[in-house]
CSV table of C-alpha atoms in Angstrom, one decimal:
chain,number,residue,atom,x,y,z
N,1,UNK,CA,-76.3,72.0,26.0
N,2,UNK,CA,-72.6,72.6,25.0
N,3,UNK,CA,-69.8,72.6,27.7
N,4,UNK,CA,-66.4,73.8,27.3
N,5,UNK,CA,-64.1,71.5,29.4
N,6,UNK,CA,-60.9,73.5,30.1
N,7,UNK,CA,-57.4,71.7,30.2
N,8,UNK,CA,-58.4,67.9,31.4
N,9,UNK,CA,-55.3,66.3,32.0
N,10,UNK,CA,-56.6,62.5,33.3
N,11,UNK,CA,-58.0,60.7,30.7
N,12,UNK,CA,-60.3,58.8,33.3
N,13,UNK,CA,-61.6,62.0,34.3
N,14,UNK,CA,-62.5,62.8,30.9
N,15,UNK,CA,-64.5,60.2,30.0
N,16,UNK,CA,-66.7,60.4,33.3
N,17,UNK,CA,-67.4,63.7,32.2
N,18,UNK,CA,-67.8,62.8,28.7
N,19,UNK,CA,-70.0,60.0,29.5
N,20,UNK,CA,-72.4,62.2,31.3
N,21,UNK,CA,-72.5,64.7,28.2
N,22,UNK,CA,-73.2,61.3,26.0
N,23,UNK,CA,-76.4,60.5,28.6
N,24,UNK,CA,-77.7,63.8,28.8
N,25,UNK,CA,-76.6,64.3,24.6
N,26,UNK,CA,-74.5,67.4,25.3
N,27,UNK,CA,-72.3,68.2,23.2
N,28,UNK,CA,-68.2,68.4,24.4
N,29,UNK,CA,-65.3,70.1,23.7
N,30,UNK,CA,-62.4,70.3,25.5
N,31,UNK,CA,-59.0,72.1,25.6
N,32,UNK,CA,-55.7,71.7,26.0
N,33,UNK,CA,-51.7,72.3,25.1
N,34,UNK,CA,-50.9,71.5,21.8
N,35,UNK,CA,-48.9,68.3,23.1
N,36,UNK,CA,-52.1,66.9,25.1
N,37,UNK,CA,-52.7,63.1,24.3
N,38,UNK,CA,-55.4,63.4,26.9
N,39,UNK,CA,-58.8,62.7,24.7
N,40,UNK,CA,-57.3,60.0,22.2
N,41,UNK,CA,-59.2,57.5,23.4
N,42,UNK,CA,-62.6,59.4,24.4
N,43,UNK,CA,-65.3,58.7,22.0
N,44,UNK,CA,-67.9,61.7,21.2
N,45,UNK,CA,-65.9,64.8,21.7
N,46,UNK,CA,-67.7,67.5,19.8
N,47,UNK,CA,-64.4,69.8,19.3
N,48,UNK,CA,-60.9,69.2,20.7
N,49,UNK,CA,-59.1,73.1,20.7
N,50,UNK,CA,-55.3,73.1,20.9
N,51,UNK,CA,-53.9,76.2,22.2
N,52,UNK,CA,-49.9,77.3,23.5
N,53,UNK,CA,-51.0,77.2,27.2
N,54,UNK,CA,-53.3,78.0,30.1
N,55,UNK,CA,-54.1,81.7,30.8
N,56,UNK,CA,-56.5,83.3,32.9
N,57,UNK,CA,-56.3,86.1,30.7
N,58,UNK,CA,-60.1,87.5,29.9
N,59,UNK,CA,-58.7,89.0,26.4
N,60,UNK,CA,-56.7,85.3,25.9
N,61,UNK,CA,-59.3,83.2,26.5
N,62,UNK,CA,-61.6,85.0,24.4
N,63,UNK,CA,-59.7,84.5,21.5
N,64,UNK,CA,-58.6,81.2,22.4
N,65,UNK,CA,-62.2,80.4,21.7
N,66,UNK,CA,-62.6,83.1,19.1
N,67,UNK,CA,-66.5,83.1,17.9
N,68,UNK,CA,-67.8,79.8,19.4
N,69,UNK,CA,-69.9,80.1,22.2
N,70,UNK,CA,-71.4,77.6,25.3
N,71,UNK,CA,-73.9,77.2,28.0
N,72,UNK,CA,-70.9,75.8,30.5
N,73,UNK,CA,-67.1,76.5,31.5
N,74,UNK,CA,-65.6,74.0,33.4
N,75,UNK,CA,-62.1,73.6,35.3
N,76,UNK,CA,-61.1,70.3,33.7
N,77,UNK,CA,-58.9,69.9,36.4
N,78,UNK,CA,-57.5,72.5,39.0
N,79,UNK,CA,-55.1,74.8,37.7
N,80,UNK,CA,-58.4,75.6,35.5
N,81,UNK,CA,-60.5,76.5,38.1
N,82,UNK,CA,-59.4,80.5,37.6
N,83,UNK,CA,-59.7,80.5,34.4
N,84,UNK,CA,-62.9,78.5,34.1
N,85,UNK,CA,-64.2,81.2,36.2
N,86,UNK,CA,-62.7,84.0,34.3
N,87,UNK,CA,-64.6,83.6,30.7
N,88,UNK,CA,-68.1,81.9,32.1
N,89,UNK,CA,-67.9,85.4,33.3
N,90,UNK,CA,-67.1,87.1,30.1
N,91,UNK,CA,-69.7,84.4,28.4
N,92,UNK,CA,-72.4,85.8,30.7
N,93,UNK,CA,-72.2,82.2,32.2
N,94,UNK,CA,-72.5,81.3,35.7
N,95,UNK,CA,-69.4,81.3,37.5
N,96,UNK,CA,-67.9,81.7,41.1
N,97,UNK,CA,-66.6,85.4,42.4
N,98,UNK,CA,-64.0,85.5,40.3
N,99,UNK,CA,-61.6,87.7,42.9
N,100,UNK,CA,-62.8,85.1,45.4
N,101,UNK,CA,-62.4,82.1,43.7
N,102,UNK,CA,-58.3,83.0,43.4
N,103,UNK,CA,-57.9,82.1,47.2
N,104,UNK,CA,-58.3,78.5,45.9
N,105,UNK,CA,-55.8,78.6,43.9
N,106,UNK,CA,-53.6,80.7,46.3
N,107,UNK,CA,-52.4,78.4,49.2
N,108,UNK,CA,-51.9,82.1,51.1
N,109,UNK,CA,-54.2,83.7,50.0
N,110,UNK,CA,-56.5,80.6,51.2
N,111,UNK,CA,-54.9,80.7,54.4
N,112,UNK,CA,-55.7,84.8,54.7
N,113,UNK,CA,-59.8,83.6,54.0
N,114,UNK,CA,-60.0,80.8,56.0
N,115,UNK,CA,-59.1,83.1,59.1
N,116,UNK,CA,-61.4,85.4,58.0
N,117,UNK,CA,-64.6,82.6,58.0
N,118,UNK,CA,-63.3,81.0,61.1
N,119,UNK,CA,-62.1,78.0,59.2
N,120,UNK,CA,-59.7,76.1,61.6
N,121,UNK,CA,-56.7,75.2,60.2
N,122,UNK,CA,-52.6,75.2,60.8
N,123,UNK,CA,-50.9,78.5,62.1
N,124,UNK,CA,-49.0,80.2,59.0
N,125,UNK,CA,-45.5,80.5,59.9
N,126,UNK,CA,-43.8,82.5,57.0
N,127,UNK,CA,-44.2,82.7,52.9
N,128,UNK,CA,-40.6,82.4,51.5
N,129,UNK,CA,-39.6,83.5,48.0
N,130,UNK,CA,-36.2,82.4,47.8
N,131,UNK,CA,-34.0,80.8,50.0
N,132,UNK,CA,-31.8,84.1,50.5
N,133,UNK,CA,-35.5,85.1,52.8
N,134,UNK,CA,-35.2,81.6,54.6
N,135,UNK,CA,-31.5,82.6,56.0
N,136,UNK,CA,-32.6,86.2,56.9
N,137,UNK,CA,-35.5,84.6,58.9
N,138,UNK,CA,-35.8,83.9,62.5
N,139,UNK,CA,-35.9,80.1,62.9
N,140,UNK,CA,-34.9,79.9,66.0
N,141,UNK,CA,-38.3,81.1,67.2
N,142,UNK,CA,-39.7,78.6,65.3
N,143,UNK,CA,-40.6,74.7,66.8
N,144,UNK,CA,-40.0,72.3,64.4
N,145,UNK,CA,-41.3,69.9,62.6
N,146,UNK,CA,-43.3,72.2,60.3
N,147,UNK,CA,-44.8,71.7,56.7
N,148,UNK,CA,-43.3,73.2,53.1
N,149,UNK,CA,-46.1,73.7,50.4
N,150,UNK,CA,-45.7,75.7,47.4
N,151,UNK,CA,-48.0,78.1,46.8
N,152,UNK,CA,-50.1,76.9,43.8
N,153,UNK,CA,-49.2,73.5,42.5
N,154,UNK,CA,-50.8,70.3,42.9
N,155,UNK,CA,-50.7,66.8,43.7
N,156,UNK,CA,-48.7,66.9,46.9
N,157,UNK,CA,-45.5,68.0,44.7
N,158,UNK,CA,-42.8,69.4,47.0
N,159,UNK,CA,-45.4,69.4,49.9
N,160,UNK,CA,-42.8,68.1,52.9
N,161,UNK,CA,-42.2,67.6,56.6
N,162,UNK,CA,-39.0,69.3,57.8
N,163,UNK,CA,-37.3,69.2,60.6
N,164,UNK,CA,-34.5,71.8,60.1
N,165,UNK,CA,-34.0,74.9,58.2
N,166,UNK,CA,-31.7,72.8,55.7
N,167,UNK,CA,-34.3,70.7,54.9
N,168,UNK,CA,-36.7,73.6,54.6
N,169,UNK,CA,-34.1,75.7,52.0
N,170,UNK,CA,-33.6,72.1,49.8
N,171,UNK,CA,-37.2,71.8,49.5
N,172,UNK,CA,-37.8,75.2,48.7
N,173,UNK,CA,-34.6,75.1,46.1
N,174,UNK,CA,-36.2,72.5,44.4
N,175,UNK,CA,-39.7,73.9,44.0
N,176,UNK,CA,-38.6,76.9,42.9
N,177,UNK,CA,-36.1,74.9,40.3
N,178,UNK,CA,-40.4,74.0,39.0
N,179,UNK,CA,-41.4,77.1,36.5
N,180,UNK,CA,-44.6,76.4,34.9
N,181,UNK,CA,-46.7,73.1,34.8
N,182,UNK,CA,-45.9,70.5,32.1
N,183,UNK,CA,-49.4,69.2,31.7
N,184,UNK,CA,-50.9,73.1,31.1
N,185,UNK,CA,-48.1,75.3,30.4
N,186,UNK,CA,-49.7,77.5,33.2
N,187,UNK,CA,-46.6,79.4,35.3
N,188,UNK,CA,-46.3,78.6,38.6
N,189,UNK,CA,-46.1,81.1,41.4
N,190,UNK,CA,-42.4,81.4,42.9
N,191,UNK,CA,-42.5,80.5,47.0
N,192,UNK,CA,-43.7,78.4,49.8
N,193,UNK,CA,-45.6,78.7,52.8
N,194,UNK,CA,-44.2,77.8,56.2
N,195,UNK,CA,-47.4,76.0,58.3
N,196,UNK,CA,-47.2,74.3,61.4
N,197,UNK,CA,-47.2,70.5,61.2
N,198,UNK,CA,-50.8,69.3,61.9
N,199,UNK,CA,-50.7,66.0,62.9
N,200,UNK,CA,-53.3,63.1,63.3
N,201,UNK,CA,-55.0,61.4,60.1
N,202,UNK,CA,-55.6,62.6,57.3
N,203,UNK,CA,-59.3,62.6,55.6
N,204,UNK,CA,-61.1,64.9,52.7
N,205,UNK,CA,-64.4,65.5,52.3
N,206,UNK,CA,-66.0,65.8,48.6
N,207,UNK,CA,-69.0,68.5,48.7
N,208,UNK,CA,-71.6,69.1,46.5
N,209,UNK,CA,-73.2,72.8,47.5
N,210,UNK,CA,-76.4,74.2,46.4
N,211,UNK,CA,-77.6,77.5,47.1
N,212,UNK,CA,-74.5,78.0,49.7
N,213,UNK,CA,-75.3,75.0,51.5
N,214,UNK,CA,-73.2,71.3,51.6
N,215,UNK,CA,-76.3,69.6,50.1
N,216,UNK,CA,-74.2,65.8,49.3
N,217,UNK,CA,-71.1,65.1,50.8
N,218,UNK,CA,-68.5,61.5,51.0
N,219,UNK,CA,-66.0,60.9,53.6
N,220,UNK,CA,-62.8,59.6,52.5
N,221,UNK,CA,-59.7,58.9,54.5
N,222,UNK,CA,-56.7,58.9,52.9
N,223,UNK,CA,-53.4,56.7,53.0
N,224,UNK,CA,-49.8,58.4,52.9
N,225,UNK,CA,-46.2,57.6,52.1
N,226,UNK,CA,-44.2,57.8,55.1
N,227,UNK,CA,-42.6,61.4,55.6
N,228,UNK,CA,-41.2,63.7,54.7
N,229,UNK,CA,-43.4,63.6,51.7
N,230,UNK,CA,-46.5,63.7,51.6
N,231,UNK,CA,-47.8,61.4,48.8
N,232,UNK,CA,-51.0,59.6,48.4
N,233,UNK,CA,-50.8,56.2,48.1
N,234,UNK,CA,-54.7,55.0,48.4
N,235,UNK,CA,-58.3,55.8,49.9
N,236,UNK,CA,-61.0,54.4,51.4
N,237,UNK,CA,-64.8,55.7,51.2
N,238,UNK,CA,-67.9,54.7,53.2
N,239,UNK,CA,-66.7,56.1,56.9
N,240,UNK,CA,-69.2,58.6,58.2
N,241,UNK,CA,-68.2,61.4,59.8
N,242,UNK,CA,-68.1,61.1,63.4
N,243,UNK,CA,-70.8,62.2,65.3
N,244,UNK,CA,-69.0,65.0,67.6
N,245,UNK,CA,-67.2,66.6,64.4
N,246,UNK,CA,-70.1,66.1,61.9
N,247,UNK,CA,-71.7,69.6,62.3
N,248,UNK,CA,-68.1,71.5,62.6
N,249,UNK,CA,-67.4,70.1,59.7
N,250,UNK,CA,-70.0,70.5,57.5
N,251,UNK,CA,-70.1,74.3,58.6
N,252,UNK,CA,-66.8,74.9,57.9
N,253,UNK,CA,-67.1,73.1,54.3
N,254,UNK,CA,-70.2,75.8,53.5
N,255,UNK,CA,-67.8,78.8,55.4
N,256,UNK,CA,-64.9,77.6,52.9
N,257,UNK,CA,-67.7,78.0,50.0
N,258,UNK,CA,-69.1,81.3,51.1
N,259,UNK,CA,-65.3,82.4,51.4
N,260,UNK,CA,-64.9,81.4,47.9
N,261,UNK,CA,-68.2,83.3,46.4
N,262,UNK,CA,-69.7,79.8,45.6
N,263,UNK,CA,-73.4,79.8,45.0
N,264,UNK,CA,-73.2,75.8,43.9
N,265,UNK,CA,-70.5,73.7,42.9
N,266,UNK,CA,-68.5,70.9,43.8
N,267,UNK,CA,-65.6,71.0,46.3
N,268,UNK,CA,-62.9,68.9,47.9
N,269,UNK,CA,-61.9,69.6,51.2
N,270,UNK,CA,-58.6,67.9,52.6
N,271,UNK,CA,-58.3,68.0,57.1
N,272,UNK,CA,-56.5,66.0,59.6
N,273,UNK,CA,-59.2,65.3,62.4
N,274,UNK,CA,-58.2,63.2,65.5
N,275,UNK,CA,-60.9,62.8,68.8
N,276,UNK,CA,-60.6,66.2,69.4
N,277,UNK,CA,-60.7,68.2,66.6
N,278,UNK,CA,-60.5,68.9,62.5
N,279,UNK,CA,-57.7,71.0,61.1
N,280,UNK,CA,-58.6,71.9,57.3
N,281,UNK,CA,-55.5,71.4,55.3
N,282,UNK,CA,-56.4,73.4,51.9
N,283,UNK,CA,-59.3,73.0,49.8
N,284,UNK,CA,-60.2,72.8,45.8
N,285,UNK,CA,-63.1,74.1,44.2
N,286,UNK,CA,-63.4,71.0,42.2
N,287,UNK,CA,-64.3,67.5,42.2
N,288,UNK,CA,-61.6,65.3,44.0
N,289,UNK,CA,-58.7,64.0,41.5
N,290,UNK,CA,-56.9,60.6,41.8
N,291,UNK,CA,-59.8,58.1,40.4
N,292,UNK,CA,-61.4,59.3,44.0
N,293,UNK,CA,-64.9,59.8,41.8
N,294,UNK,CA,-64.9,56.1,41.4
N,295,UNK,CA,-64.9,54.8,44.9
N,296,UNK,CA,-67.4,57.5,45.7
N,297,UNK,CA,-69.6,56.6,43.2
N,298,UNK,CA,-69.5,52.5,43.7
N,299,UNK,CA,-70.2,53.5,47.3
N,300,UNK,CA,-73.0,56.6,47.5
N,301,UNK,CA,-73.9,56.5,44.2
N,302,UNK,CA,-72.6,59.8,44.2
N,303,UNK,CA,-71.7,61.2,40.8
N,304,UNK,CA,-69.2,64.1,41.1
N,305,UNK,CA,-68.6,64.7,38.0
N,306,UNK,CA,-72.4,64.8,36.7
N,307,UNK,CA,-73.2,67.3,40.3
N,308,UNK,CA,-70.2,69.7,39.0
N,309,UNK,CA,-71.4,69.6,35.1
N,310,UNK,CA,-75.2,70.5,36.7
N,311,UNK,CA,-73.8,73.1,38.7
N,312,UNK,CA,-72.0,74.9,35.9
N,313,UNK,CA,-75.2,75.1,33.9
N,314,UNK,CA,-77.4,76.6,36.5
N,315,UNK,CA,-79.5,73.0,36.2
N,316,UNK,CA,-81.4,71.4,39.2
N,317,UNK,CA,-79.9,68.3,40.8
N,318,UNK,CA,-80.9,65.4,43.0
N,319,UNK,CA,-78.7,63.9,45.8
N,320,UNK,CA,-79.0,59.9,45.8
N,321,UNK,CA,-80.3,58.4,48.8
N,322,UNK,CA,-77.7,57.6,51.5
N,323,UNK,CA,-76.1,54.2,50.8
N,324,UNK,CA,-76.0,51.6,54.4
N,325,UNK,CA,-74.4,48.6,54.9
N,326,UNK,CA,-70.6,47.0,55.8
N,327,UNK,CA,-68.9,47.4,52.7
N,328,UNK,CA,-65.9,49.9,51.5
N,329,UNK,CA,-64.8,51.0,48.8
N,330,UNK,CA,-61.3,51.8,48.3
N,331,UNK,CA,-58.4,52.6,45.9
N,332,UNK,CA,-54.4,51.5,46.0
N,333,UNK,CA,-52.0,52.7,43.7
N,334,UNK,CA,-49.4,50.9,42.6
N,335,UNK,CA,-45.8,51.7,42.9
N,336,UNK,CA,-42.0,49.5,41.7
N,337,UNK,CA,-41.3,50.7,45.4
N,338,UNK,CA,-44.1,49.3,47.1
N,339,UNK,CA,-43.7,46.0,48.8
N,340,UNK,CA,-45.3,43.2,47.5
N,341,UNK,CA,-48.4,42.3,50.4
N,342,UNK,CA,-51.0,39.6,50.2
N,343,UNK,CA,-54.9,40.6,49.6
N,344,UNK,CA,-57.2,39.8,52.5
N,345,UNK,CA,-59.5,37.3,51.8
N,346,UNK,CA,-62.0,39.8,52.1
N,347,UNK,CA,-60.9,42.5,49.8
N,348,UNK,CA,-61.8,41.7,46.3
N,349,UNK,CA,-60.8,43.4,43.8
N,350,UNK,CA,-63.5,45.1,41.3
N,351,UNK,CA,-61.3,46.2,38.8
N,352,UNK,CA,-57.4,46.9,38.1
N,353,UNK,CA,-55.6,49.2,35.9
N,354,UNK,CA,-51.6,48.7,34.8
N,355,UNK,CA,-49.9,51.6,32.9
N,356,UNK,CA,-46.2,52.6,33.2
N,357,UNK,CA,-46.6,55.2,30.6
N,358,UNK,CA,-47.5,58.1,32.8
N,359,UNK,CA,-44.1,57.6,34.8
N,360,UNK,CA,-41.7,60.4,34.5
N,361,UNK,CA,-37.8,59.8,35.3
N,362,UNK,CA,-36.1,61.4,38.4
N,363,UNK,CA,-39.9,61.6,40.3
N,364,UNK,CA,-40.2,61.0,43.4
N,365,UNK,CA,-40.9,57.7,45.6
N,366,UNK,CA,-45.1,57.3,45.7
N,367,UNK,CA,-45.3,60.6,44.2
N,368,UNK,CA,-47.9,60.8,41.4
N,369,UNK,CA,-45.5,60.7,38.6
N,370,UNK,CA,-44.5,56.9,39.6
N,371,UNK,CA,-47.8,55.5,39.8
N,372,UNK,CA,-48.0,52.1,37.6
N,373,UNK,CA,-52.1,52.1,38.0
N,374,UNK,CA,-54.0,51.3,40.4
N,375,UNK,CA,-56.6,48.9,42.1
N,376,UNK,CA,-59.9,49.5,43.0
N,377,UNK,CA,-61.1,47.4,46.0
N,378,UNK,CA,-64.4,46.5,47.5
N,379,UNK,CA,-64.3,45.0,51.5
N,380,UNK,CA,-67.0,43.7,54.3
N,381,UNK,CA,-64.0,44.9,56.5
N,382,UNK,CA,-63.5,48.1,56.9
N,383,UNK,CA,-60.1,47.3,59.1
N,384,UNK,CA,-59.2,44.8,56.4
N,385,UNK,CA,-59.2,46.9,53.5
N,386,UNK,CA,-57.8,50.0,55.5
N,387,UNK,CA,-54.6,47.9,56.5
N,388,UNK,CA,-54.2,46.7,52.8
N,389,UNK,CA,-54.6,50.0,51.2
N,390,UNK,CA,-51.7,51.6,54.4
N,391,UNK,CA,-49.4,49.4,53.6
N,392,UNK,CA,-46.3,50.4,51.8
């Protein structure tokens, strides 16, 4: 089998996916911005392409590839999941509905679906272009706090809890400051939704679906910086979903994926969910980024990666039996900012991962772009681990 990987930009994530194509001797190519350092270290790539930048451009892609041809596109992470989409279809390759598939890219245009499929979620407050439609806006009908999110970036950038319209108009200033995306070249969309502020813990739920249906699924509850940002700063898999929101859930997950014209994929759905009910924050038609595979896999035996790579090629696939027992698994990044706490007796640490080279100057506290690695943890204590991973 040959898969096309388009634009990876974690070299972890690569080489999950390039060690499944080494077990199951496919052969890989990926591609990416002529700048990309991404596969320097991952052995067996078939072909590595280098091209200006990411379009979802039928014609560009084409001849992007020009007269080499595979049995798989795949997003290699998500600002390819449009465009991964857009030539499996000109291929003759499976792919999602590609006008459908845009609404998870869209932040609004997810919003517009999701209350189509009865998805519960945060009331839409206003979409904002530029701050001169912030001042002509009524805020004063407005109850604050609510949440800024641009409309189609990634990893929590500019994603903030304001509490006036001056803090809404910096953050939106700033975004829009943000014209294309340095690891793709791909431009952004100018703007911001305006959502109520959902509050409660925050959780996401990876999803593998076959034949429209959540046929594997992980809980994992996330960690955040305090507000007003929004940045991850660990997780923790192994909870199950509890009892009185199990089935809401998982119905809403498969509502999301008929919403999206997804026969089978993988998906990451992000909700708060307190006693009373689950709010879905946005969702990805992807596997979960941020070394999130790992955890899952060290605790289900669930292989994200390997259920997405199946998926793309229209091949059968076998969930793994349940896993039971105690023990968590868990990931906490590391951060200069982050005070320095002492490791439960019992958290161990499986393995641990310094690298400053990923930092960029001027980033933002906990935000991704000031991560120095990371940890990944294994506890008999779920409250243990949890408090280790929360604290900043």
């Amino acid at each position: 089998m040959r898969i096309l990987l388009l634009h990876p930009v974690s070299s972890w994530s690569l080489d999950r996916v390039a060690a499944v194509c080494d077990r199951e001797d496919w052969r890989l190519t990926i591609v990416t911005i002529g700048s990309s350092t991404v596969g320097d270290g991952t052995p067996g790539l078939h072909e590595w392409i280098r091209v200006p930048e990411l379009t979802n451009s039928p014609r560009d892609l084409l001849a992007q590839i020009g007269a080499r041809r595979y049995d798989a596109v795949v997003a290699g992470n998500e600002f390819a999941v449009i465009a991964a989409d857009v030539l499996a279809r000109e291929l003759g390759l499976y792919h999602n509905d590609v006008t459908r598939i845009r609404a998870s890219r869209d932040k609004s245009l997810m919003r517009e679906a999701f209350a189509r499929h009865d998805i519960p979620q945060p009331r839409v407050i206003t979409r904002l272009g530029s701050v001169e439609e912030s001042r002509a806006f009524p805020w004063e009908t407005v109850s604050f706090p609510v949440i800024v999110k641009p409309i189609d970036m990634a990893m929590s950038l500019f994603v903030r809890k304001c509490h006036t319209r001056a803090e809404v108009e910096a953050t939106l200033a700033k975004m829009l400051d943000f014209k294309k995306s340095r690891l793709t070249n791909l431009a952004y969309t100018a703007g911001a939704l305006v959502e109520e502020f959902a509050d409660g813990p925050e959780f996401s739920l990876e999803c593998v679906v076959r034949d429209e249906r959540i046929v594997a699924h992980a809980l994992t509850r996330k960690f955040l910086s305090a507000p007003p940002a929004c940045h991850e700063v660990g997780h923790v898999s192994g909870d199950e979903i509890p009892v009185r929101h199990r089935r809401d859930l998982l119905d809403a997950a498969e509502r999301i994926a008929s919403a999206w014209g997804m026969a089978q994929g993988v998906m990451h759905v992000e909700f708060k969910m307190d006693a009373e009910r689950i709010r879905v924050i946005e969702a990805a038609a992807r596997p979960v980024g941020g070394h999130v595979p790992e955890i899952v896999e060290l605790q289900h035996g669930l292989h994200l990666e390997e259920a997405f790579l199946h998926a793309r090629l229209g091949l059968g696939w076998k969930a793994p039996e349940p896993a039971q027992g105690p023990t968590r698994h868990g990931i906490r990044f590391h951060f200069a900012e982050r005070t320095e706490t002492a490791r439960p007796e019992g958290v161990e640490v499986v393995h641990a991962v310094h690298d400053d080279g990923n930092t960029v100057p001027g980033a933002e506290p906990f935000s991704v772009n000031r991560r120095l690695g990371h940890s990944v943890l294994r506890g008999e204590s779920a409250d243990d681990l949890a408090t280790y991973i929360g604290a900043l």
